[in-house]
CSV table of C-alpha atoms in Angstrom, one decimal:
chain,number,residue,atom,x,y,z
A,19,MET,CA,53.9,-138.6,148.3
A,20,SER,CA,54.0,-138.4,144.8
A,21,ALA,CA,55.7,-135.1,143.0
A,22,ALA,CA,52.5,-132.5,141.3
A,23,ARG,CA,52.5,-132.8,137.3
A,24,ARG,CA,53.4,-130.4,135.4
A,25,PRO,CA,51.0,-128.7,133.2
A,26,SER,CA,51.7,-130.4,129.4
A,27,GLY,CA,51.7,-128.2,126.8
A,28,THR,CA,48.7,-128.4,125.2
A,29,GLY,CA,47.4,-127.2,128.8
A,30,LEU,CA,49.8,-124.3,128.6
A,31,ARG,CA,48.5,-123.4,124.4
A,32,THR,CA,44.7,-123.5,125.5
A,33,GLY,CA,45.0,-121.5,128.3
A,34,ALA,CA,47.3,-119.2,126.6
A,35,LEU,CA,43.7,-119.0,123.6
A,36,ARG,CA,41.5,-118.2,126.4
A,37,LEU,CA,43.6,-115.8,127.3
A,38,PHE,CA,44.3,-114.1,123.7
A,39,MET,CA,40.3,-115.0,123.0
A,40,LEU,CA,39.5,-112.9,125.7
A,41,PHE,CA,41.8,-109.8,124.9
A,42,PRO,CA,39.4,-108.9,122.2
A,43,ILE,CA,36.5,-108.9,123.9
A,44,THR,CA,37.6,-106.7,126.6
A,45,LEU,CA,38.6,-104.1,124.4
A,46,VAL,CA,35.6,-104.0,122.7
A,47,ALA,CA,33.5,-103.8,125.8
A,48,GLY,CA,36.4,-101.1,127.6
A,49,LEU,CA,35.9,-99.7,124.7
A,50,SER,CA,32.7,-98.9,124.1
A,51,PHE,CA,32.0,-98.4,127.1
A,52,SER,CA,34.6,-95.2,126.6
A,53,LEU,CA,32.3,-94.0,123.5
A,54,GLN,CA,28.8,-94.1,125.8
A,55,ALA,CA,29.9,-92.4,129.4
A,56,PRO,CA,29.6,-89.2,129.3
A,57,ALA,CA,32.4,-87.4,130.1
A,58,SER,CA,32.3,-86.2,134.3
A,59,SER,CA,34.6,-84.0,136.4
A,60,GLY,CA,34.0,-86.0,139.4
A,61,GLU,CA,31.9,-82.8,140.4
A,62,ALA,CA,28.7,-81.7,140.7
A,63,PRO,CA,27.3,-79.0,138.4
A,64,SER,CA,26.7,-76.4,140.0
A,65,SER,CA,23.2,-75.0,139.3
A,66,ASP,CA,24.9,-71.6,137.7
A,67,THR,CA,26.5,-74.0,134.6
A,68,GLN,CA,23.5,-76.6,134.6
A,69,THR,CA,21.4,-72.8,133.3
A,70,ALA,CA,22.8,-72.7,129.8
A,71,THR,CA,23.0,-68.8,129.0
A,72,PRO,CA,21.1,-68.1,126.0
A,73,THR,CA,22.8,-66.7,123.1
A,74,PRO,CA,21.1,-63.8,121.2
A,75,GLU,CA,20.6,-63.8,117.6
A,76,PRO,CA,22.3,-61.1,115.6
A,77,ASP,CA,19.9,-58.7,114.4
A,78,ARG,CA,19.9,-59.1,111.0
A,79,LEU,CA,18.7,-56.0,109.6
A,80,ALA,CA,21.1,-53.6,112.0
A,81,ILE,CA,22.9,-51.1,109.6
A,82,PRO,CA,26.6,-51.5,109.3
A,83,THR,CA,28.4,-48.8,110.9
A,84,LEU,CA,31.6,-47.6,109.1
A,85,PRO,CA,35.8,-47.4,110.9
A,86,GLU,CA,37.5,-44.6,111.4
A,87,ASN,CA,39.4,-45.0,108.2
A,88,PRO,CA,37.1,-47.2,106.3
A,89,GLY,CA,38.9,-49.1,103.8
A,90,PRO,CA,37.1,-50.7,100.2
A,91,LEU,CA,35.8,-53.8,102.2
A,92,ASP,CA,34.1,-51.5,104.6
A,93,VAL,CA,32.6,-49.4,101.6
A,94,GLY,CA,31.3,-51.4,100.1
A,95,ARG,CA,29.7,-53.5,102.7
A,96,VAL,CA,28.0,-50.5,103.3
A,97,ALA,CA,26.6,-50.4,100.1
A,98,TYR,CA,25.6,-53.3,99.5
A,99,TYR,CA,23.5,-52.8,102.9
A,100,TYR,CA,21.8,-50.0,101.2
A,101,ASN,CA,21.5,-51.1,97.4
A,102,CYS,CA,21.8,-54.4,97.3
A,103,MET,CA,20.8,-56.5,100.4
A,104,PRO,CA,16.7,-55.6,100.5
A,105,CYS,CA,16.8,-57.6,97.1
A,106,HIS,CA,19.6,-59.5,97.0
A,107,GLY,CA,19.4,-60.8,100.8
A,108,ASP,CA,21.8,-60.5,104.0
A,109,LYS,CA,24.1,-63.1,102.5
A,110,GLY,CA,23.8,-63.0,99.1
A,111,GLN,CA,20.7,-65.7,98.8
A,112,GLY,CA,18.8,-63.8,96.3
A,113,LEU,CA,14.9,-63.2,97.4
A,114,THR,CA,14.3,-66.3,99.2
A,115,ASP,CA,10.9,-66.8,101.2
A,116,GLU,CA,13.4,-67.0,104.7
A,117,TRP,CA,14.7,-63.7,103.6
A,118,ARG,CA,11.9,-62.1,103.3
A,119,LEU,CA,10.0,-63.4,106.4
A,120,VAL,CA,12.8,-61.4,108.3
A,121,TRP,CA,11.8,-57.9,108.0
A,122,VAL,CA,8.6,-57.1,109.3
A,123,GLU,CA,5.3,-58.2,108.5
A,124,ASP,CA,3.9,-55.0,106.0
A,125,HIS,CA,6.5,-55.8,104.2
A,126,GLN,CA,7.4,-59.5,103.5
A,127,ASP,CA,5.0,-59.3,100.6
A,128,CYS,CA,6.6,-57.4,98.1
A,129,TRP,CA,4.1,-58.0,95.1
A,130,SER,CA,1.1,-56.8,97.3
A,131,ARG,CA,-1.3,-54.2,95.9
A,132,GLY,CA,0.9,-50.8,95.9
A,133,CYS,CA,4.2,-52.2,96.3
A,134,HIS,CA,6.7,-54.0,93.6
A,135,GLY,CA,4.0,-56.2,91.1
A,136,GLY,CA,4.2,-53.6,89.0
A,137,LYS,CA,0.4,-53.3,88.4
A,138,ALA,CA,-1.2,-49.8,88.4
A,139,GLY,CA,-1.2,-47.9,90.5
A,140,ASP,CA,1.4,-49.3,92.3
A,141,GLN,CA,4.0,-46.9,94.2
A,142,ALA,CA,7.0,-48.5,93.9
A,143,PHE,CA,9.0,-49.4,91.4
A,144,ARG,CA,8.4,-53.6,90.0
A,145,ILE,CA,10.7,-56.7,91.3
A,146,PRO,CA,10.8,-60.1,89.6
A,147,ARG,CA,9.7,-62.3,91.9
A,148,TYR,CA,13.1,-64.1,90.8
A,149,ILE,CA,16.2,-62.8,92.1
A,150,PRO,CA,19.5,-64.3,92.5
A,151,PRO,CA,22.2,-65.4,95.2
A,152,VAL,CA,25.7,-62.8,94.1
A,153,MET,CA,27.8,-65.0,96.5
A,154,GLY,CA,28.0,-68.3,97.6
A,155,PRO,CA,28.7,-71.0,95.1
A,156,SER,CA,25.2,-70.3,93.2
A,157,SER,CA,26.5,-66.4,92.6
A,158,SER,CA,24.9,-65.0,89.0
A,159,LEU,CA,28.6,-62.9,89.2
A,160,THR,CA,30.7,-66.2,88.4
A,161,ARG,CA,30.1,-64.3,85.0
A,162,PHE,CA,32.3,-61.3,85.4
A,163,THR,CA,36.1,-62.0,84.8
A,164,SER,CA,37.4,-59.6,87.5
A,165,GLU,CA,36.4,-56.7,90.3
A,166,GLU,CA,36.8,-53.9,87.4
A,167,GLU,CA,33.8,-55.8,84.6
A,168,LEU,CA,31.7,-56.1,87.3
A,169,SER,CA,32.5,-52.8,88.9
A,170,ASP,CA,31.4,-51.6,85.2
A,171,TYR,CA,28.5,-53.5,85.5
A,172,LEU,CA,27.2,-52.7,88.5
A,173,TRP,CA,28.1,-48.5,87.3
A,174,THR,CA,25.4,-48.9,84.2
A,175,SER,CA,23.0,-50.8,86.2
A,176,HIS,CA,22.5,-50.9,89.7
A,177,PRO,CA,20.6,-50.0,91.4
A,178,PRO,CA,18.1,-51.1,89.1
A,179,GLN,CA,15.5,-48.0,90.1
A,180,ARG,CA,18.4,-45.6,89.8
A,181,PRO,CA,21.1,-46.6,86.9
A,182,GLY,CA,24.2,-44.4,87.8
A,183,ASP,CA,23.0,-43.8,91.5
A,184,LEU,CA,26.1,-44.6,92.0
A,185,ASP,CA,29.7,-43.0,92.0
A,186,GLU,CA,32.6,-45.1,90.7
A,187,MET,CA,34.6,-45.0,94.0
A,188,GLU,CA,31.8,-47.4,95.6
A,189,CYS,CA,30.8,-49.1,92.3
A,190,GLN,CA,34.7,-50.8,92.6
A,191,ALA,CA,34.0,-50.9,96.6
A,192,LEU,CA,31.0,-52.9,96.2
A,193,ALA,CA,32.8,-55.3,93.4
A,194,ALA,CA,35.0,-55.8,95.9
A,195,TYR,CA,33.1,-57.1,98.8
A,196,LEU,CA,30.9,-58.8,96.3
A,197,SER,CA,34.2,-60.4,94.3
A,198,GLN,CA,35.6,-61.3,98.3
A,199,ASN,CA,32.6,-62.9,100.2
A,200,ALA,CA,31.3,-64.5,96.7
A,201,ARG,CA,35.6,-66.1,96.5
A,202,SER,CA,35.0,-67.1,100.4
A,203,SER,CA,32.3,-68.8,100.0
A,204,THR,CA,32.6,-70.8,96.9
A,205,VAL,CA,36.2,-72.2,98.4
A,206,ARG,CA,34.3,-73.1,102.1
A,207,MET,CA,31.6,-75.4,100.1
A,208,GLU,CA,34.0,-77.2,97.4
A,209,ARG,CA,36.6,-78.0,100.2
A,210,ALA,CA,34.4,-79.5,103.0
A,211,PRO,CA,33.7,-82.7,101.6
A,212,ALA,CA,37.2,-83.6,100.5
A,213,GLU,CA,38.1,-82.9,104.3
A,214,GLU,CA,35.6,-84.6,106.1
A,215,GLY,CA,36.3,-87.4,103.6
A,216,ASN,CA,34.0,-90.8,103.5
A,217,LEU,CA,34.6,-92.5,106.9
A,218,GLY,CA,32.0,-91.2,108.4
A,219,PRO,CA,31.6,-89.8,112.1
A,220,PRO,CA,35.0,-90.9,114.5
A,221,SER,CA,32.5,-93.4,116.6
A,222,GLU,CA,31.4,-95.3,113.5
A,223,VAL,CA,35.6,-95.0,111.9
A,224,LEU,CA,36.5,-96.7,115.6
A,225,ALA,CA,34.0,-99.1,115.7
A,226,MET,CA,35.4,-100.3,112.1
A,227,ARG,CA,39.1,-100.5,114.1
A,228,ILE,CA,37.2,-102.5,116.9
A,229,GLY,CA,35.8,-104.9,114.4
A,230,ALA,CA,39.1,-105.5,112.5
A,231,ILE,CA,40.7,-105.9,115.4
A,232,LEU,CA,38.8,-108.6,116.5
A,233,ALA,CA,38.1,-111.0,113.3
A,234,PHE,CA,41.9,-110.7,112.9
A,235,THR,CA,42.9,-112.0,116.4
A,236,LEU,CA,39.3,-114.9,116.4
A,237,GLY,CA,40.7,-115.5,113.0
A,238,ALA,CA,44.5,-116.2,114.9
A,239,ALA,CA,43.1,-118.1,117.4
A,240,TRP,CA,41.1,-120.3,115.4
A,241,LEU,CA,44.1,-121.7,113.7
A,242,ILE,CA,46.0,-122.3,116.4
A,243,GLY,CA,43.0,-124.4,117.6
A,244,ARG,CA,43.6,-126.1,114.6
A,245,ARG,CA,47.5,-126.6,114.9
A,246,ASP,CA,46.7,-128.1,118.4
A,247,HIS,CA,44.1,-130.1,117.8
A,248,PRO,CA,44.3,-131.0,113.9
A,249,ARG,CA,41.5,-133.8,112.8
A,250,ALA,CA,42.4,-138.0,113.3
């Protein structure tokens, strides 16, 4: 009875090469499945969890309330609501079409007859067609270098229909409120691109890494094959 032959070195290398090439394919398939398969807790969801409770939308025209010991920003927020928000928007966005549609129907057209169009017989003060934003990166208040300068401007010019109607404390509080909101909105808008980067969504980044691993593995396998089977 003849002894069993030991596998040659070439056979071992060929088997290892096949395993080496099978590894990245299995890796890609497994990761692709993990990206597509939804997470499961192992239990069927109950009827209570299947029905999502709708979140009520906040009332954008709700009157703000002052705390027991209000600070300048609290006073400024209330002053903005009564004297600035109707024209400059609840978020300082300006008199946009979207903002006008928040109001009741008979108040949505500011320039209809008898309203703010500046026509003879109108019962209210004239409102221009364009009113700029006062918060965010497009704020028209960026020309002011300090809250004091902004406060002085508001005191002598606002509200436009009754300049000087606000006292000095209200103007200072309003300037502080506008400055804080304009500054925070600008910082948030400028930081977003730097934090997100240019790599795309996480799934795309993972796919790029998998592709790089696969290309490297196949290249290494091709080089091993050429070394074991050189051309004549």
